[in-house]
Coordinates of C-alpha atoms and ligand atoms in Angstrom, one line a residue:
M1 CA 22.3 -25.2 148.2
K2 CA 23.4 -23.2 151.2
I3 CA 27.0 -22.8 152.2
G4 CA 27.8 -20.5 155.1
I5 CA 31.3 -18.9 155.3
K6 CA 33.2 -21.2 157.6
R7 CA 36.1 -18.9 158.5
F8 CA 35.8 -15.2 158.8
N9 CA 38.5 -12.6 159.3
D10 CA 37.6 -9.7 161.8
E11 CA 36.4 -7.5 159.0
Y12 CA 33.9 -10.1 158.0
I13 CA 32.3 -10.4 161.4
S14 CA 32.0 -6.7 161.8
N15 CA 30.2 -6.4 158.4
E16 CA 26.6 -7.0 159.3
K17 CA 25.1 -5.0 156.5
K18 CA 22.6 -6.9 154.4
F19 CA 24.2 -7.6 151.2
S20 CA 23.2 -9.5 148.0
V21 CA 25.1 -10.2 144.9
L22 CA 24.6 -12.2 141.7
A23 CA 27.8 -13.8 140.5
F24 CA 28.7 -15.4 137.2
D25 CA 31.8 -17.6 136.6
L26 CA 32.1 -18.0 132.8
G27 CA 34.7 -20.6 131.9
N28 CA 35.6 -22.5 128.7
S29 CA 33.1 -25.4 129.4
R30 CA 30.4 -24.1 131.7
L31 CA 28.7 -21.0 133.1
K32 CA 28.3 -21.1 136.9
C33 CA 25.8 -18.7 138.5
S34 CA 25.1 -18.0 142.2
Y35 CA 23.1 -15.7 144.3
F36 CA 24.6 -14.7 147.6
E37 CA 22.8 -13.2 150.5
D38 CA 24.3 -12.3 153.9
S39 CA 27.6 -14.2 153.3
C40 CA 25.7 -17.2 152.2
M41 CA 25.4 -18.9 148.8
K42 CA 21.7 -19.3 148.6
H43 CA 21.3 -20.4 145.0
Y44 CA 23.6 -22.1 142.5
G45 CA 23.2 -23.2 138.9
A46 CA 25.6 -24.5 136.2
F47 CA 25.0 -24.7 132.5
R48 CA 27.2 -26.3 129.9
L49 CA 28.1 -23.8 127.2
E50 CA 26.5 -26.0 124.5
E51 CA 23.2 -25.6 126.4
I52 CA 23.3 -21.8 126.4
F53 CA 25.1 -21.1 123.1
V54 CA 23.4 -23.1 120.4
N55 CA 24.3 -22.7 116.7
S56 CA 26.4 -19.6 117.5
K57 CA 23.4 -18.0 119.2
F58 CA 22.9 -17.3 122.8
D59 CA 19.8 -19.2 124.1
S60 CA 18.4 -17.3 127.1
N61 CA 15.8 -19.9 128.1
L62 CA 17.8 -21.7 130.8
L63 CA 19.1 -18.6 132.4
D64 CA 15.8 -16.9 132.4
K65 CA 14.3 -20.0 134.0
W66 CA 17.0 -20.1 136.7
L67 CA 16.5 -16.4 137.6
K68 CA 12.7 -16.8 137.7
E69 CA 12.8 -20.0 139.8
N70 CA 15.1 -18.4 142.3
K71 CA 13.1 -15.1 142.3
I72 CA 16.2 -13.1 141.5
D73 CA 15.3 -9.6 140.4
N74 CA 17.3 -7.0 138.4
K75 CA 18.0 -4.8 141.4
V76 CA 20.7 -7.0 142.7
K77 CA 24.3 -6.1 141.7
C78 CA 25.8 -8.4 139.3
F79 CA 29.5 -9.3 138.8
I80 CA 31.1 -11.5 136.1
S81 CA 34.3 -13.5 136.0
S82 CA 35.0 -14.4 132.4
V83 CA 37.7 -16.2 130.5
N84 CA 35.5 -16.6 127.5
L85 CA 35.2 -13.4 125.4
T86 CA 32.8 -14.8 122.8
I87 CA 30.1 -15.7 125.3
E88 CA 30.9 -12.8 127.7
K89 CA 29.4 -10.4 125.1
H90 CA 26.2 -12.4 124.9
L91 CA 25.9 -12.7 128.7
L92 CA 26.3 -9.0 129.1
S93 CA 23.7 -8.2 126.5
F94 CA 21.4 -10.8 128.2
L95 CA 21.8 -9.0 131.5
N96 CA 21.6 -5.5 130.1
E97 CA 18.4 -6.3 128.2
R98 CA 16.9 -7.4 131.6
L99 CA 18.1 -4.1 133.2
F100 CA 20.7 -5.7 135.5
S101 CA 23.7 -3.5 136.4
A102 CA 26.5 -5.9 135.5
K103 CA 30.3 -5.5 135.8
V104 CA 32.9 -7.8 134.3
I105 CA 35.8 -8.0 136.8
E106 CA 39.3 -7.1 135.5
P107 CA 42.5 -8.2 137.1
R108 CA 43.3 -4.6 137.9
D109 CA 40.2 -4.3 140.0
L110 CA 41.6 -6.8 142.4
V111 CA 44.9 -5.1 143.3
G112 CA 43.4 -3.7 146.6
I113 CA 42.5 -7.2 147.7
I114 CA 45.5 -9.3 146.6
G115 CA 49.1 -8.5 145.5
I116 CA 49.8 -9.9 142.0
E117 CA 53.3 -11.1 140.8
Y118 CA 52.2 -12.1 137.3
D119 CA 51.7 -10.4 134.0
I120 CA 48.5 -8.6 134.9
D121 CA 47.3 -8.0 131.3
M122 CA 47.5 -11.7 130.5
I123 CA 46.2 -13.5 133.6
G124 CA 42.9 -15.3 133.6
I125 CA 40.6 -13.5 136.1
D126 CA 39.4 -16.9 137.4
R127 CA 42.8 -17.7 138.7
L128 CA 42.9 -14.6 140.8
L129 CA 39.3 -14.9 142.0
H130 CA 39.6 -18.6 143.0
S131 CA 42.8 -17.6 145.0
I132 CA 40.9 -14.8 146.7
G133 CA 37.9 -17.2 147.3
A134 CA 40.3 -19.8 148.8
S135 CA 41.9 -17.3 151.1
L136 CA 38.5 -16.6 152.7
F137 CA 38.3 -20.1 153.9
Y138 CA 41.9 -21.3 154.2
G139 CA 43.9 -18.2 155.1
E140 CA 46.6 -16.2 153.3
G141 CA 48.8 -19.1 152.1
V142 CA 46.8 -21.2 149.6
C143 CA 47.4 -23.2 146.5
V144 CA 44.3 -23.7 144.3
V145 CA 44.2 -26.7 142.0
D146 CA 41.3 -25.8 139.6
M147 CA 40.3 -28.8 137.5
G148 CA 38.2 -27.1 134.8
T149 CA 38.7 -27.1 131.0
A150 CA 42.4 -26.6 131.8
I151 CA 44.0 -27.6 135.1
T152 CA 45.5 -24.5 136.8
V153 CA 47.7 -24.6 139.9
D154 CA 47.9 -21.2 141.6
L155 CA 50.0 -20.2 144.6
T156 CA 49.2 -17.3 147.0
K157 CA 51.5 -16.6 149.9
E158 CA 50.9 -13.8 152.5
N159 CA 48.1 -12.5 150.3
V160 CA 50.3 -12.1 147.2
Y161 CA 49.5 -14.2 144.1
K162 CA 52.8 -15.7 143.1
G163 CA 51.7 -17.3 139.8
G164 CA 51.1 -20.9 138.8
F165 CA 50.9 -23.5 136.2
I166 CA 48.4 -24.2 133.3
M167 CA 48.0 -27.9 132.4
P168 CA 45.7 -29.8 130.1
G169 CA 42.3 -30.6 131.6
I170 CA 40.8 -34.1 131.8
D171 CA 38.4 -33.8 128.9
M172 CA 41.2 -32.3 126.8
I173 CA 43.5 -35.2 127.6
C174 CA 40.8 -37.8 126.9
K175 CA 39.7 -36.2 123.6
S176 CA 43.2 -35.7 122.3
I177 CA 44.1 -39.3 123.0
N178 CA 41.0 -40.3 121.1
L179 CA 42.0 -38.0 118.2
F180 CA 45.6 -39.3 117.9
L181 CA 44.8 -42.9 118.8
P182 CA 41.2 -43.5 117.4
H183 CA 41.6 -47.3 117.6
L184 CA 41.8 -47.1 121.4
P185 CA 38.6 -47.0 123.5
M186 CA 37.5 -43.5 124.7
A187 CA 39.0 -43.0 128.1
D188 CA 36.8 -42.6 131.1
I189 CA 38.4 -41.3 134.3
T190 CA 35.2 -41.6 136.4
I191 CA 35.7 -45.3 136.9
N192 CA 37.5 -46.8 140.0
H193 CA 41.3 -46.7 139.7
T194 CA 44.1 -48.9 141.0
N195 CA 47.8 -48.0 141.0
V196 CA 49.1 -51.4 139.8
P197 CA 50.2 -52.3 136.2
S198 CA 46.9 -52.7 134.3
R199 CA 46.2 -55.9 132.3
N200 CA 43.9 -54.5 129.6
T201 CA 43.7 -51.5 127.3
N202 CA 40.8 -49.8 129.1
D203 CA 42.4 -50.0 132.5
A204 CA 45.8 -49.1 131.2
L205 CA 44.4 -45.9 129.6
N206 CA 42.1 -44.9 132.4
N207 CA 44.7 -45.5 135.2
G208 CA 47.5 -44.0 133.1
I209 CA 45.6 -40.7 132.7
F210 CA 44.3 -40.6 136.2
Y211 CA 47.7 -41.3 138.0
S212 CA 49.6 -39.0 135.7
I213 CA 47.4 -36.2 137.0
V214 CA 47.5 -37.4 140.6
F215 CA 51.3 -37.8 140.8
G216 CA 51.9 -34.7 138.6
L217 CA 49.9 -32.5 141.0
E218 CA 51.4 -34.1 144.1
G219 CA 54.9 -33.6 142.7
I220 CA 54.3 -29.9 141.9
I221 CA 52.9 -29.2 145.4
R222 CA 55.7 -31.1 147.2
S223 CA 58.3 -29.1 145.3
W224 CA 56.5 -25.8 146.0
H225 CA 56.4 -26.6 149.7
E226 CA 60.2 -27.1 149.6
K227 CA 60.6 -23.7 147.9
F228 CA 57.8 -21.6 149.5
G229 CA 57.2 -23.3 152.9
D230 CA 53.7 -23.7 154.4
F231 CA 50.4 -23.3 152.5
T232 CA 47.1 -25.1 152.2
T233 CA 46.3 -26.8 148.9
V234 CA 42.6 -26.9 147.9
L235 CA 40.8 -28.6 145.0
T236 CA 38.1 -26.9 143.0
G237 CA 36.5 -27.1 139.5
G238 CA 34.2 -29.4 137.6
S239 CA 36.5 -32.5 137.4
A240 CA 37.9 -32.2 141.0
R241 CA 35.4 -34.5 142.6
F242 CA 36.8 -37.5 140.6
F243 CA 40.2 -36.9 142.3
E244 CA 39.0 -36.0 145.8
S245 CA 39.3 -39.5 147.1
E246 CA 42.9 -40.0 145.8
L247 CA 44.3 -36.6 146.7
S248 CA 44.6 -35.6 150.4
W249 CA 43.6 -32.0 149.8
P250 CA 40.1 -30.6 150.7
Y251 CA 37.6 -30.1 147.8
F252 CA 35.7 -26.8 147.8
P253 CA 33.4 -26.6 144.8
H254 CA 32.9 -23.0 143.9
L255 CA 35.9 -21.0 144.9
T256 CA 35.8 -18.6 141.9
L257 CA 32.2 -17.6 142.8
W258 CA 33.3 -17.0 146.4
G259 CA 36.1 -14.8 145.0
I260 CA 33.5 -12.8 143.2
Y261 CA 31.5 -12.4 146.4
R262 CA 34.6 -11.2 148.2
Y263 CA 35.3 -8.6 145.4
A264 CA 31.6 -7.4 145.6
E265 CA 32.0 -7.0 149.3
Y266 CA 35.2 -5.0 148.8
K267 CA 33.5 -2.7 146.3
E268 CA 30.7 -2.2 148.8
S269 CA 33.1 -1.2 151.5
L270 CA 34.8 1.4 149.1
N271 CA 31.3 2.8 148.3
E272 CA 30.5 3.1 152.0
K273 CA 33.8 4.9 152.7
S274 CA 33.2 7.4 149.8
S275 CA 29.6 8.2 150.8
Ligands
LIG301 N1 28.3 -33.4 136.0 C1 29.6 -33.6 135.5 N2 29.9 -34.8 135.2 C2 31.2 -35.1 134.7 N3 32.1 -34.1 134.5 C3 31.7 -32.9 134.7 C4 30.5 -32.5 135.3 N4 30.5 -31.2 135.5 C5 31.6 -30.8 135.0 N5 32.4 -31.8 134.6 C6 33.8 -31.7 134.0 O1 34.3 -30.5 134.5 C7 34.9 -29.7 133.5 C8 34.4 -28.3 133.5 O2 34.6 -27.8 134.8 P1 34.4 -26.3 135.0 O3 35.1 -26.0 136.3 O4 33.0 -25.9 134.9 O5 35.3 -25.7 133.8 P2 35.4 -24.2 133.2 O6 35.5 -23.3 134.4 O7 36.7 -24.3 132.4 O8 34.2 -24.0 132.4 C9 34.6 -30.4 132.2 O9 35.8 -30.9 131.6 C10 33.7 -31.6 132.5 O10 34.2 -32.8 132.0
LIG302 C1 44.1 -20.9 132.0 C2 42.6 -20.7 131.6 C3 42.5 -21.1 130.1 C4 41.8 -21.6 132.5 O1 40.4 -21.5 132.0 P1 39.3 -22.6 132.6 O2 39.9 -23.9 132.6 O3 38.9 -22.1 134.0 O4 38.2 -22.4 131.6 C5 42.2 -19.2 131.8 O5 42.4 -18.9 133.1 C6 42.9 -18.3 130.9 O6 42.5 -18.1 129.7 N1 44.0 -17.6 131.3 C7 44.7 -16.6 130.5 C8 46.2 -16.9 130.6 C9 46.8 -16.9 131.9 O7 46.2 -17.0 133.0 O8 48.1 -16.7 132.0
LIG303 K1 40.8 -24.0 135.5

């Protein structure tokens, strides 16, 4: 897959240096990997954690295959966003064994790129990086709705991260309903939805979950506009595509990976200045 940067700031256009980076976004459900070259996402891969972490052991086959298929060698600089400490250790060992130079990005590393009004020792790095990624494409007032394992809603205004909300993710909602109400059918939010009172259990459950998310998110964004003025809201994360048609906001699939790219570029510019 190839995605060119749609909107550059002046600094971007002037940066013509050939530049590659290998980015990993390790969440609580999946590991997303991408290889960037010249401001372009050239290769992308995603692996469910059950596929790469089997019986408490890291299974390197799929990742090795992905690196080989895309001819990615260990000279490329490698950056990791991780909110999953258990698998992070294994991913780092995997990369070190193959002689990659890999860095796990910490919230403090980002203070030169984005202002942070949040408890910096606690924040999930993915929330900062997807905000930085969104700013690349949508400007300095952005709200990122990331529908991953959890749903996070994060506001950035004038390049300052203001904080956000953490809500249960879709799988989490469906699985917990199943746990507490095992006599009901397993919910499936991927089916078509209609916002009228449902006439059977399946529809009542699926529409109920779906519209609670839709109207919850719309309500949050509406009230944040009243308090914080203008910003662009954007959807991202593994479950977002099921909501794209109902919510009026653009869907941009890999914002955390783009945030990593932006950070790598920032690091590169610091290295240039110091050399
Ligand atoms: N191909 C797919 N089909 C259905 N759901 C998917 C698919 N890929 C991802 N998801 C959903 O997206 C969620 C994971 O999204 P992701 O953004 O990778 O999360 P995280 O960053 O927390 O690992 C899971 O809850 C899963 O249900
Ligand atoms: C909120 C999260 C669990 C979301 O993780 P994800 O759904 O992307 O896997 C993660 O960003 C996290 O662990 N955050 C730390 C707490 C915080 O951000 O305040
Ligand atoms: K999330």
